PDB file of C-alpha atoms in Angstrom:
ATOM      1  CA  UNK D  20      -2.104  -3.894   9.799  1.00  0.00           C
ATOM      2  CA  UNK D  21       1.168  -1.987  11.476  1.00  0.00           C
ATOM      3  CA  UNK D  22       2.854   1.143  10.029  1.00  0.00           C
ATOM      4  CA  UNK D  23       6.185   2.296  11.857  1.00  0.00           C
ATOM      5  CA  UNK D  24       7.219   5.610  11.481  1.00  0.00           C
ATOM      6  CA  UNK D  25      11.330   5.872  12.272  1.00  0.00           C
ATOM      7  CA  UNK D  26      13.831   8.685  12.473  1.00  0.00           C
ATOM      8  CA  UNK D  27      17.260   9.150  13.794  1.00  0.00           C
ATOM      9  CA  UNK D  28      16.295   9.731  17.399  1.00  0.00           C
ATOM     10  CA  UNK D  29      13.289   9.205  19.898  1.00  0.00           C
ATOM     11  CA  UNK D  30      13.222  13.075  20.006  1.00  0.00           C
ATOM     12  CA  UNK D  31      13.130  13.649  16.423  1.00  0.00           C
ATOM     13  CA  UNK D  32      10.448  11.154  15.951  1.00  0.00           C
ATOM     14  CA  UNK D  33       8.203  12.548  18.270  1.00  0.00           C
ATOM     15  CA  UNK D  34       8.695  16.118  17.042  1.00  0.00           C
ATOM     16  CA  UNK D  35       8.135  15.081  13.432  1.00  0.00           C
ATOM     17  CA  UNK D  36       6.480  12.151  12.568  1.00  0.00           C
ATOM     18  CA  UNK D  37       4.455  11.975  15.475  1.00  0.00           C
ATOM     19  CA  UNK D  38       3.682  15.901  15.499  1.00  0.00           C
ATOM     20  CA  UNK D  39       2.795  15.274  11.664  1.00  0.00           C
ATOM     21  CA  UNK D  40       0.451  12.686  11.929  1.00  0.00           C
ATOM     22  CA  UNK D  41      -1.290  13.170  15.718  1.00  0.00           C
ATOM     23  CA  UNK D  42      -0.565  17.192  16.510  1.00  0.00           C
ATOM     24  CA  UNK D  43       2.141  18.812  18.516  1.00  0.00           C
ATOM     25  CA  UNK D  44       3.100  16.689  21.285  1.00  0.00           C
ATOM     26  CA  UNK D  45       3.607  19.361  23.810  1.00  0.00           C
ATOM     27  CA  UNK D  46       0.265  20.726  23.737  1.00  0.00           C
ATOM     28  CA  UNK D  47      -2.716  18.398  24.847  1.00  0.00           C
ATOM     29  CA  UNK D  48      -5.054  20.864  22.579  1.00  0.00           C
ATOM     30  CA  UNK D  49      -3.386  19.605  19.676  1.00  0.00           C
ATOM     31  CA  UNK D  50      -3.803  16.163  19.921  1.00  0.00           C
ATOM     32  CA  UNK D  51      -5.773  14.934  16.886  1.00  0.00           C
ATOM     33  CA  UNK D  52      -4.977  18.132  14.791  1.00  0.00           C
ATOM     34  CA  UNK D  53      -2.357  16.647  12.460  1.00  0.00           C
ATOM     35  CA  UNK D  54      -2.853  14.250   9.291  1.00  0.00           C
ATOM     36  CA  UNK D  55      -5.013  11.839  11.553  1.00  0.00           C
ATOM     37  CA  UNK D  56      -8.058  13.629  13.173  1.00  0.00           C
ATOM     38  CA  UNK D  57      -8.689  13.044  16.527  1.00  0.00           C
ATOM     39  CA  UNK D  58     -12.079  11.461  15.712  1.00  0.00           C
ATOM     40  CA  UNK D  59     -10.149   8.051  14.222  1.00  0.00           C
ATOM     41  CA  UNK D  60      -7.612   7.723  17.026  1.00  0.00           C
ATOM     42  CA  UNK D  61      -8.784   4.825  19.205  1.00  0.00           C
ATOM     43  CA  UNK D  62      -5.734   4.749  21.759  1.00  0.00           C
ATOM     44  CA  UNK D  63      -2.611   5.668  22.260  1.00  0.00           C
ATOM     45  CA  UNK D  64       0.970   4.354  24.157  1.00  0.00           C
ATOM     46  CA  UNK D  65       3.539   6.570  25.692  1.00  0.00           C
ATOM     47  CA  UNK D  66       7.250   5.924  24.845  1.00  0.00           C
ATOM     48  CA  UNK D  67       8.646   5.509  28.388  1.00  0.00           C
ATOM     49  CA  UNK D  68      11.513   8.502  29.624  1.00  0.00           C
ATOM     50  CA  UNK D  69      10.724  10.738  26.595  1.00  0.00           C
ATOM     51  CA  UNK D  70       8.356  13.406  27.527  1.00  0.00           C
ATOM     52  CA  UNK D  71       5.356  13.788  25.344  1.00  0.00           C
ATOM     53  CA  UNK D  72       6.398  10.933  22.926  1.00  0.00           C
ATOM     54  CA  UNK D  73       4.177   7.760  21.892  1.00  0.00           C
ATOM     55  CA  UNK D  74       5.211   4.253  21.117  1.00  0.00           C
ATOM     56  CA  UNK D  75       2.371   3.544  19.365  1.00  0.00           C
ATOM     57  CA  UNK D  76      -1.475   4.887  18.574  1.00  0.00           C
ATOM     58  CA  UNK D  77      -4.398   2.842  17.341  1.00  0.00           C
ATOM     59  CA  UNK D  78      -6.131   4.286  14.465  1.00  0.00           C
ATOM     60  CA  UNK D  79      -9.720   3.086  13.045  1.00  0.00           C
ATOM     61  CA  UNK D  80     -10.216   3.424   9.387  1.00  0.00           C
ATOM     62  CA  UNK D  81     -13.236   3.006   6.822  1.00  0.00           C
ATOM     63  CA  UNK D  82     -13.243  -0.691   6.714  1.00  0.00           C
ATOM     64  CA  UNK D  83     -14.246  -1.202  10.523  1.00  0.00           C
ATOM     65  CA  UNK D  84     -10.980  -2.394  11.314  1.00  0.00           C
ATOM     66  CA  UNK D  85      -7.482  -0.681  12.866  1.00  0.00           C
ATOM     67  CA  UNK D  86      -4.172   0.103  11.847  1.00  0.00           C
ATOM     68  CA  UNK D  87      -1.344   0.547  14.542  1.00  0.00           C
ATOM     69  CA  UNK D  88       1.495   3.184  14.017  1.00  0.00           C
ATOM     70  CA  UNK D  89       4.621   2.151  15.952  1.00  0.00           C
ATOM     71  CA  UNK D  90       7.116   5.107  16.532  1.00  0.00           C
ATOM     72  CA  UNK D  91      10.823   3.744  16.124  1.00  0.00           C
ATOM     73  CA  UNK D  92      14.354   5.525  16.375  1.00  0.00           C
ATOM     74  CA  UNK D  93      17.211   4.076  14.502  1.00  0.00           C
ATOM     75  CA  UNK D  94      18.992   4.853  17.904  1.00  0.00           C
ATOM     76  CA  UNK D  95      16.881   1.777  19.305  1.00  0.00           C
ATOM     77  CA  UNK D  96      19.110  -0.463  17.131  1.00  0.00           C
ATOM     78  CA  UNK D  97      18.202  -3.093  14.359  1.00  0.00           C
ATOM     79  CA  UNK D  98      16.882  -5.254  16.590  1.00  0.00           C
ATOM     80  CA  UNK D  99      13.810  -3.057  17.661  1.00  0.00           C
ATOM     81  CA  UNK D 100      12.965  -3.371  14.001  1.00  0.00           C
ATOM     82  CA  UNK D 101      13.453  -7.385  13.665  1.00  0.00           C
ATOM     83  CA  UNK D 102      10.681  -9.827  13.553  1.00  0.00           C
ATOM     84  CA  UNK D 103       7.381  -7.576  12.781  1.00  0.00           C
ATOM     85  CA  UNK D 104       5.478  -7.383   9.517  1.00  0.00           C
ATOM     86  CA  UNK D 105       4.671  -3.980   8.115  1.00  0.00           C
ATOM     87  CA  UNK D 106       2.294  -2.815   5.687  1.00  0.00           C
ATOM     88  CA  UNK D 107       4.068   0.496   5.478  1.00  0.00           C
ATOM     89  CA  UNK D 108       7.119   2.045   6.860  1.00  0.00           C
ATOM     90  CA  UNK D 109       8.128   5.737   6.753  1.00  0.00           C
ATOM     91  CA  UNK D 110      11.502   7.006   7.343  1.00  0.00           C
ATOM     92  CA  UNK D 111      12.212  10.137   8.112  1.00  0.00           C
ATOM     93  CA  UNK D 112      16.056  11.260   7.635  1.00  0.00           C
ATOM     94  CA  UNK D 113      18.152   9.015   6.130  1.00  0.00           C
ATOM     95  CA  UNK D 114      18.770   5.484   7.739  1.00  0.00           C
ATOM     96  CA  UNK D 115      21.564   3.602   8.441  1.00  0.00           C
ATOM     97  CA  UNK D 116      21.627   0.442   6.076  1.00  0.00           C
ATOM     98  CA  UNK D 117      21.032  -1.635   8.466  1.00  0.00           C
ATOM     99  CA  UNK D 118      17.863  -0.353   9.611  1.00  0.00           C
ATOM    100  CA  UNK D 119      16.651   0.219   6.103  1.00  0.00           C
ATOM    101  CA  UNK D 120      17.292  -3.691   5.239  1.00  0.00           C
ATOM    102  CA  UNK D 121      14.700  -4.539   8.277  1.00  0.00           C
ATOM    103  CA  UNK D 122      12.204  -2.161   6.996  1.00  0.00           C
ATOM    104  CA  UNK D 123      12.057  -3.752   3.355  1.00  0.00           C
ATOM    105  CA  UNK D 124      12.441  -7.400   5.241  1.00  0.00           C
ATOM    106  CA  UNK D 125       9.297  -6.082   7.469  1.00  0.00           C
ATOM    107  CA  UNK D 126       7.152  -5.015   4.295  1.00  0.00           C
ATOM    108  CA  UNK D 127       8.238  -7.968   2.213  1.00  0.00           C
ATOM    109  CA  UNK D 128       5.573 -10.898   4.036  1.00  0.00           C
ATOM    110  CA  UNK D 129       2.668  -8.069   3.084  1.00  0.00           C
ATOM    111  CA  UNK D 130       3.452  -6.652   0.373  1.00  0.00           C
ATOM    112  CA  UNK D 131       3.990  -3.050   1.607  1.00  0.00           C
ATOM    113  CA  UNK D 132       6.035  -0.059   0.803  1.00  0.00           C
ATOM    114  CA  UNK D 133       8.893   1.965   2.495  1.00  0.00           C
ATOM    115  CA  UNK D 134       9.068   5.361   2.244  1.00  0.00           C
ATOM    116  CA  UNK D 135      12.237   7.574   2.751  1.00  0.00           C
ATOM    117  CA  UNK D 136      11.945  11.106   3.543  1.00  0.00           C
ATOM    118  CA  UNK D 137      15.698  13.195   3.636  1.00  0.00           C
ATOM    119  CA  UNK D 138      17.935  15.414   2.719  1.00  0.00           C
ATOM    120  CA  UNK D 139      21.056  13.636   1.264  1.00  0.00           C
ATOM    121  CA  UNK D 140      23.464  15.270   4.093  1.00  0.00           C
ATOM    122  CA  UNK D 141      25.782  12.242   4.551  1.00  0.00           C
ATOM    123  CA  UNK D 142      26.846  12.089   0.941  1.00  0.00           C
ATOM    124  CA  UNK D 143      26.341   9.420  -1.314  1.00  0.00           C
ATOM    125  CA  UNK D 144      25.973   6.682   1.559  1.00  0.00           C
ATOM    126  CA  UNK D 145      25.329   3.044   0.102  1.00  0.00           C
ATOM    127  CA  UNK D 146      21.248   3.851   0.752  1.00  0.00           C
ATOM    128  CA  UNK D 147      21.345   7.356  -1.343  1.00  0.00           C
ATOM    129  CA  UNK D 148      23.417   5.264  -4.127  1.00  0.00           C
ATOM    130  CA  UNK D 149      21.069   2.645  -4.351  1.00  0.00           C
ATOM    131  CA  UNK D 150      18.258   5.660  -5.770  1.00  0.00           C
ATOM    132  CA  UNK D 151      21.025   7.575  -7.597  1.00  0.00           C
ATOM    133  CA  UNK D 152      22.902   5.484  -9.345  1.00  0.00           C
ATOM    134  CA  UNK D 153      21.539   1.553  -8.650  1.00  0.00           C
ATOM    135  CA  UNK D 154      17.959   2.109  -8.796  1.00  0.00           C
ATOM    136  CA  UNK D 155      15.772  -1.092  -8.905  1.00  0.00           C
ATOM    137  CA  UNK D 156      12.718  -2.520 -10.186  1.00  0.00           C
ATOM    138  CA  UNK D 157      10.299  -1.400  -7.531  1.00  0.00           C
ATOM    139  CA  UNK D 158      12.397   1.916  -6.506  1.00  0.00           C
ATOM    140  CA  UNK D 159      11.436   5.242  -7.054  1.00  0.00           C
ATOM    141  CA  UNK D 160      13.198   8.455  -6.604  1.00  0.00           C
ATOM    142  CA  UNK D 161      11.050  12.039  -6.431  1.00  0.00           C
ATOM    143  CA  UNK D 162      14.178  14.806  -5.996  1.00  0.00           C
ATOM    144  CA  UNK D 163      12.429  17.746  -4.424  1.00  0.00           C
ATOM    145  CA  UNK D 164      14.082  21.050  -4.812  1.00  0.00           C
ATOM    146  CA  UNK D 165      13.683  24.845  -3.628  1.00  0.00           C
ATOM    147  CA  UNK D 166      11.429  25.064  -6.849  1.00  0.00           C
ATOM    148  CA  UNK D 167       9.136  23.051  -5.422  1.00  0.00           C
ATOM    149  CA  UNK D 168       8.288  24.890  -2.303  1.00  0.00           C
ATOM    150  CA  UNK D 169       6.420  27.861  -3.314  1.00  0.00           C
ATOM    151  CA  UNK D 170       6.496  29.093   0.450  1.00  0.00           C
ATOM    152  CA  UNK D 171       9.955  30.297  -0.543  1.00  0.00           C
ATOM    153  CA  UNK D 172      10.002  33.861  -2.154  1.00  0.00           C
ATOM    154  CA  UNK D 173      13.021  34.019  -4.344  1.00  0.00           C
ATOM    155  CA  UNK D 174      14.258  36.633  -2.086  1.00  0.00           C
ATOM    156  CA  UNK D 175      13.932  34.516   0.834  1.00  0.00           C
ATOM    157  CA  UNK D 176      15.662  31.289  -1.203  1.00  0.00           C
ATOM    158  CA  UNK D 177      18.508  33.793  -2.021  1.00  0.00           C
ATOM    159  CA  UNK D 178      18.999  35.163   1.457  1.00  0.00           C
ATOM    160  CA  UNK D 179      19.186  31.492   2.795  1.00  0.00           C
ATOM    161  CA  UNK D 180      21.322  30.380  -0.072  1.00  0.00           C
ATOM    162  CA  UNK D 181      23.758  33.253   0.739  1.00  0.00           C
ATOM    163  CA  UNK D 182      23.914  32.206   4.633  1.00  0.00           C
ATOM    164  CA  UNK D 183      25.154  28.475   3.626  1.00  0.00           C
ATOM    165  CA  UNK D 184      28.271  27.467   3.495  1.00  0.00           C
ATOM    166  CA  UNK D 185      29.129  27.096  -0.544  1.00  0.00           C
ATOM    167  CA  UNK D 186      29.735  23.784  -0.376  1.00  0.00           C
ATOM    168  CA  UNK D 187      25.996  22.930   1.131  1.00  0.00           C
ATOM    169  CA  UNK D 188      24.317  24.912  -1.359  1.00  0.00           C
ATOM    170  CA  UNK D 189      23.208  22.205  -4.040  1.00  0.00           C
ATOM    171  CA  UNK D 190      22.484  19.865  -1.585  1.00  0.00           C
ATOM    172  CA  UNK D 191      19.987  22.203   0.775  1.00  0.00           C
ATOM    173  CA  UNK D 192      18.790  24.269  -2.418  1.00  0.00           C
ATOM    174  CA  UNK D 193      18.237  21.199  -4.916  1.00  0.00           C
ATOM    175  CA  UNK D 194      18.748  17.857  -2.883  1.00  0.00           C
ATOM    176  CA  UNK D 195      21.877  17.000  -4.488  1.00  0.00           C
ATOM    177  CA  UNK D 196      24.281  14.888  -2.305  1.00  0.00           C
ATOM    178  CA  UNK D 197      27.103  16.536  -0.802  1.00  0.00           C
ATOM    179  CA  UNK D 198      30.505  14.916  -1.550  1.00  0.00           C
ATOM    180  CA  UNK D 199      31.240  14.275   1.883  1.00  0.00           C
ATOM    181  CA  UNK D 200      34.444  14.120   3.326  1.00  0.00           C
ATOM    182  CA  UNK D 201      36.137  13.261   0.262  1.00  0.00           C
ATOM    183  CA  UNK D 202      35.714  16.763  -0.937  1.00  0.00           C
ATOM    184  CA  UNK D 203      38.876  18.807  -0.743  1.00  0.00           C
ATOM    185  CA  UNK D 204      37.769  22.312  -1.671  1.00  0.00           C
ATOM    186  CA  UNK D 205      34.243  23.815  -1.072  1.00  0.00           C
ATOM    187  CA  UNK D 206      33.590  24.996  -3.875  1.00  0.00           C
ATOM    188  CA  UNK D 207      30.532  23.572  -6.406  1.00  0.00           C
ATOM    189  CA  UNK D 208      30.928  21.537  -9.785  1.00  0.00           C
ATOM    190  CA  UNK D 209      30.018  24.746 -11.691  1.00  0.00           C
ATOM    191  CA  UNK D 210      32.538  26.929 -10.550  1.00  0.00           C
ATOM    192  CA  UNK D 211      35.537  24.496 -12.250  1.00  0.00           C
ATOM    193  CA  UNK D 212      33.711  22.835 -14.798  1.00  0.00           C
ATOM    194  CA  UNK D 213      33.193  23.830 -18.676  1.00  0.00           C
ATOM    195  CA  UNK D 214      30.882  22.582 -21.321  1.00  0.00           C
ATOM    196  CA  UNK D 215      32.355  19.819 -23.817  1.00  0.00           C
ATOM    197  CA  UNK D 216      34.202  20.955 -26.832  1.00  0.00           C
ATOM    198  CA  UNK D 217      35.974  19.731 -29.331  1.00  0.00           C
TER     199      UNK D 217
END
C-alpha cells in the first residue's frame, strides 16, 4: 500500500514530515533516526529542485511486503493528489478543502484513514467546521492544549503567552480557532462575557 505525507510547501514537508519519519534531512548521519529505523528503509527517491527533500521512500515491514511513502505538498495542487489510492494520508498543517477532498477520495477504495495535525490559524474554515461543528460518523477530533505538553512548565507557558498577541492566545494555548478577519477587537471572549443570569 501507499501512505502520503502532505504539508503546505515542499520545504515544510521535508522539514516536518520527512524529518519526523526518517531523521533530519540536512544531516546524512541522522538518516534512519526518525520514527522509521534505518534497517527497514529499503529505498528513497529525491525530490527534484528541493535540497535534501525526498519524493518517496520504500519501507519494509514484518509481513515481508513493503509500503511506499510519498511526500506531497499542497502547493503542488490537487492534480498531484488525484488518481492514486492510499492506505493512509497524513496532512500536517491545515489543507485547502480541495486537497482534503482528494485525500478522502484516495483512502475510500482501500478502507484507509486520513489524519490531520494542525493549529487552526485560519479560523473556522470549511475543514475546521467539519470537526468542530459538523462532525460525522467516522470522524474524530482530538484537541491538544498546552496542558498536554508536559515539557512546557507553567513559567514557560506564561512567558510565551504574554509574548503572543491577545487574540492568538486561546488558539495557541488551547487549540481554539481564531475568529479570523471577522474579529473586530483583539480581545478574548472571557473578557467580555458573563455567566448566564436570570
